[in-house]
PDB file of C-alpha atoms in Angstrom:
ATOM      1  CA  MET A   1     -50.334 106.670  37.937  1.00 56.00           C
ATOM      2  CA  TYR A   2     -53.727 105.690  39.313  1.00 51.00           C
ATOM      3  CA  ASP A   3     -53.513 104.117  42.709  1.00 55.00           C
ATOM      4  CA  ARG A   4     -57.128 104.317  43.844  1.00 57.00           C
ATOM      5  CA  GLY A   5     -58.253 100.774  43.368  1.00 55.00           C
ATOM      6  CA  GLY A   6     -59.154 100.311  39.666  1.00 52.00           C
ATOM      7  CA  SER A   7     -57.877  97.566  37.455  1.00 52.00           C
ATOM      8  CA  SER A   8     -54.192  96.771  37.153  1.00 55.00           C
ATOM      9  CA  ARG A   9     -53.918  97.878  33.513  1.00 60.00           C
ATOM     10  CA  GLY A  10     -53.202 101.524  34.194  1.00 61.00           C
ATOM     11  CA  ARG A  11     -56.799 102.655  33.770  1.00 57.00           C
ATOM     12  CA  PRO A  12     -58.679 104.826  36.247  1.00 59.00           C
ATOM     13  CA  PRO A  13     -61.004 103.071  38.678  1.00 59.00           C
ATOM     14  CA  GLY A  14     -64.430 102.316  37.264  1.00 56.00           C
ATOM     15  CA  ARG A  15     -67.584 104.222  37.968  1.00 60.00           C
ATOM     16  CA  PHE A  16     -69.048 101.414  40.028  1.00 56.00           C
ATOM     17  CA  GLY A  17     -66.304 100.594  42.490  1.00 55.00           C
ATOM     18  CA  GLY A  18     -63.419  99.294  40.397  1.00 53.00           C
ATOM     19  CA  GLY A  19     -61.634  95.973  40.714  1.00 53.00           C
ATOM     20  CA  GLY A  20     -63.108  92.544  41.309  1.00 55.00           C
ATOM     21  CA  GLY A  21     -65.140  90.232  39.149  1.00 57.00           C
ATOM     22  CA  GLY A  22     -68.688  91.524  39.466  1.00 55.00           C
ATOM     23  CA  ARG A  23     -70.800  92.892  36.674  1.00 59.00           C
ATOM     24  CA  PHE A  24     -69.925  96.533  37.310  1.00 62.00           C
ATOM     25  CA  GLY A  25     -66.445  95.949  38.649  1.00 59.00           C
ATOM     26  CA  GLY A  26     -67.525  95.406  42.245  1.00 59.00           C
ATOM     27  CA  PRO A  27     -66.563  92.443  44.414  1.00 62.00           C
ATOM     28  CA  ARG A  28     -67.767  88.970  43.489  1.00 61.00           C
ATOM     29  CA  ARG A  29     -70.614  87.559  45.492  1.00 65.00           C
ATOM     30  CA  ARG A  30     -69.525  84.603  47.553  1.00 65.00           C
ATOM     31  CA  GLY A  31     -71.460  81.648  48.822  1.00 64.00           C
ATOM     32  CA  PRO A  32     -71.677  80.439  52.410  1.00 67.00           C
ATOM     33  CA  GLY A  33     -68.263  80.273  53.997  1.00 69.00           C
ATOM     34  CA  GLY A  34     -66.869  82.867  51.614  1.00 69.00           C
ATOM     35  CA  ARG A  35     -65.551  80.388  49.049  1.00 71.00           C
ATOM     36  CA  GLY A  36     -66.693  80.147  45.449  1.00 68.00           C
ATOM     37  CA  PRO A  37     -69.742  81.681  43.812  1.00 71.00           C
ATOM     38  CA  ARG A  38     -73.207  81.308  45.255  1.00 68.00           C
ATOM     39  CA  ARG A  39     -75.306  78.337  44.177  1.00 71.00           C
ATOM     40  CA  ARG A  40     -78.494  79.232  42.335  1.00 72.00           C
ATOM     41  CA  ARG A  41     -81.707  78.269  44.072  1.00 75.00           C
ATOM     42  CA  SER A  42     -83.822  75.822  42.145  1.00 86.00           C
ATOM     43  CA  CYS A  43     -87.486  76.477  41.452  1.00 91.00           C
ATOM     44  CA  TYR A  44     -89.699  74.913  44.121  1.00 92.00           C
ATOM     45  CA  PHE A  45     -92.516  74.280  41.645  1.00 93.00           C
ATOM     46  CA  CYS A  46     -90.279  72.672  38.996  1.00 92.00           C
ATOM     47  CA  GLY A  47     -88.552  70.519  41.602  1.00 92.00           C
ATOM     48  CA  ASN A  48     -91.802  69.190  43.063  1.00 93.00           C
ATOM     49  CA  ALA A  49     -93.595  68.901  39.679  1.00 90.00           C
ATOM     50  CA  ILE A  50     -96.406  71.249  40.742  1.00 89.00           C
ATOM     51  CA  LYS A  51     -98.428  71.985  37.608  1.00 90.00           C
ATOM     52  CA  VAL A  52    -101.060  74.382  38.983  1.00 93.00           C
ATOM     53  CA  ILE A  53    -100.493  77.124  41.555  1.00 94.00           C
ATOM     54  CA  ASP A  54    -103.858  77.407  43.279  1.00 95.00           C
ATOM     55  CA  TYR A  55    -104.864  80.765  44.743  1.00 96.00           C
ATOM     56  CA  LYS A  56    -106.714  78.957  47.567  1.00 96.00           C
ATOM     57  CA  ASN A  57    -103.484  77.392  48.866  1.00 95.00           C
ATOM     58  CA  VAL A  58    -102.747  80.320  51.180  1.00 95.00           C
ATOM     59  CA  ASP A  59    -100.061  78.508  53.194  1.00 94.00           C
ATOM     60  CA  LEU A  60     -97.932  78.146  50.062  1.00 94.00           C
ATOM     61  CA  LEU A  61     -98.542  81.715  48.872  1.00 95.00           C
ATOM     62  CA  TRP A  62     -97.500  83.253  52.225  1.00 94.00           C
ATOM     63  CA  ASN A  63     -93.956  82.014  51.571  1.00 94.00           C
ATOM     64  CA  TYR A  64     -93.717  84.328  48.568  1.00 95.00           C
ATOM     65  CA  LEU A  65     -94.717  87.540  50.375  1.00 94.00           C
ATOM     66  CA  ASP A  66     -92.245  89.662  52.315  1.00 92.00           C
ATOM     67  CA  ASP A  67     -92.886  91.405  55.640  1.00 89.00           C
ATOM     68  CA  ARG A  68     -94.640  94.288  53.861  1.00 91.00           C
ATOM     69  CA  GLU A  69     -96.935  91.866  51.998  1.00 92.00           C
ATOM     70  CA  LYS A  70     -95.218  92.552  48.673  1.00 94.00           C
ATOM     71  CA  ILE A  71     -94.607  89.755  46.184  1.00 95.00           C
ATOM     72  CA  VAL A  72     -91.014  88.553  46.474  1.00 94.00           C
ATOM     73  CA  GLY A  73     -88.979  88.704  43.266  1.00 93.00           C
ATOM     74  CA  HIS A  74     -87.652  85.653  41.507  1.00 91.00           C
ATOM     75  CA  ARG A  75     -84.069  86.373  42.563  1.00 90.00           C
ATOM     76  CA  GLN A  76     -84.976  86.062  46.235  1.00 91.00           C
ATOM     77  CA  SER A  77     -87.540  83.276  45.962  1.00 91.00           C
ATOM     78  CA  GLY A  78     -85.640  81.195  43.401  1.00 92.00           C
ATOM     79  CA  THR A  79     -88.663  80.513  41.195  1.00 94.00           C
ATOM     80  CA  CYS A  80     -88.274  80.285  37.429  1.00 94.00           C
ATOM     81  CA  ALA A  81     -89.856  82.901  35.169  1.00 94.00           C
ATOM     82  CA  LYS A  82     -92.860  80.778  34.208  1.00 94.00           C
ATOM     83  CA  HIS A  83     -93.780  79.929  37.776  1.00 94.00           C
ATOM     84  CA  GLN A  84     -93.095  83.477  38.994  1.00 95.00           C
ATOM     85  CA  ARG A  85     -95.740  84.764  36.570  1.00 95.00           C
ATOM     86  CA  ARG A  86     -98.235  82.131  37.673  1.00 95.00           C
ATOM     87  CA  LEU A  87     -97.409  82.763  41.310  1.00 96.00           C
ATOM     88  CA  SER A  88     -98.049  86.499  41.028  1.00 96.00           C
ATOM     89  CA  VAL A  89    -101.417  85.856  39.346  1.00 96.00           C
ATOM     90  CA  ALA A  90    -102.385  83.444  42.138  1.00 97.00           C
ATOM     91  CA  ILE A  91    -101.367  85.948  44.852  1.00 96.00           C
ATOM     92  CA  LYS A  92    -103.357  88.710  43.157  1.00 96.00           C
ATOM     93  CA  ARG A  93    -106.429  86.452  42.917  1.00 96.00           C
ATOM     94  CA  ALA A  94    -106.083  85.491  46.583  1.00 96.00           C
ATOM     95  CA  ARG A  95    -105.930  89.192  47.497  1.00 95.00           C
ATOM     96  CA  THR A  96    -109.057  89.894  45.459  1.00 96.00           C
ATOM     97  CA  VAL A  97    -111.109  87.335  47.393  1.00 96.00           C
ATOM     98  CA  ALA A  98    -109.547  88.505  50.690  1.00 93.00           C
ATOM     99  CA  LEU A  99    -107.498  85.390  51.426  1.00 94.00           C
ATOM    100  CA  LEU A 100    -104.293  87.478  51.517  1.00 93.00           C
ATOM    101  CA  PRO A 101    -103.855  91.095  52.601  1.00 91.00           C
ATOM    102  CA  TYR A 102    -102.816  93.937  50.326  1.00 91.00           C
ATOM    103  CA  THR A 103    -100.960  95.769  53.120  1.00 89.00           C
ATOM    104  CA  PRO A 104     -99.452  94.790  56.473  1.00 87.00           C
ATOM    105  CA  GLU A 105    -101.758  95.126  59.459  1.00 81.00           C
ATOM    106  CA  HIS A 106     -99.594  97.508  61.439  1.00 69.00           C
ATOM    107  CA  THR A 107     -99.850 100.156  58.726  1.00 67.00           C
ATOM    108  CA  ARG A 108    -103.585  99.903  58.199  1.00 61.00           C
ATOM    109  CA  THR A 109    -105.737 102.722  59.514  1.00 65.00           C
ATOM    110  CA  ARG A 110    -109.203 102.161  60.885  1.00 58.00           C
TER     111      ARG A 110
END
């Protein structure tokens, strides 16, 4: 009856793309090479037993900013929730004392 992609149980296709094993019926995300699910990234700070994220360590903090100088989310960076909170506080402190920029340079007006 329904032949437009949905599940094989005679139901209409879902609102979010039908079929597959994703959360909303979309395709499953695959790892490198297209086989199996993606491996979760481990937290850099947990793995290296870093207790304190110092706002003066600018070289480390740059890794957690994207090209528009926004703080990268935990899904992209792979940090755990505890360290993501501490990381965002450290980045905000570094911005306050002008160690890190609030905006990218090419969009700043003089």
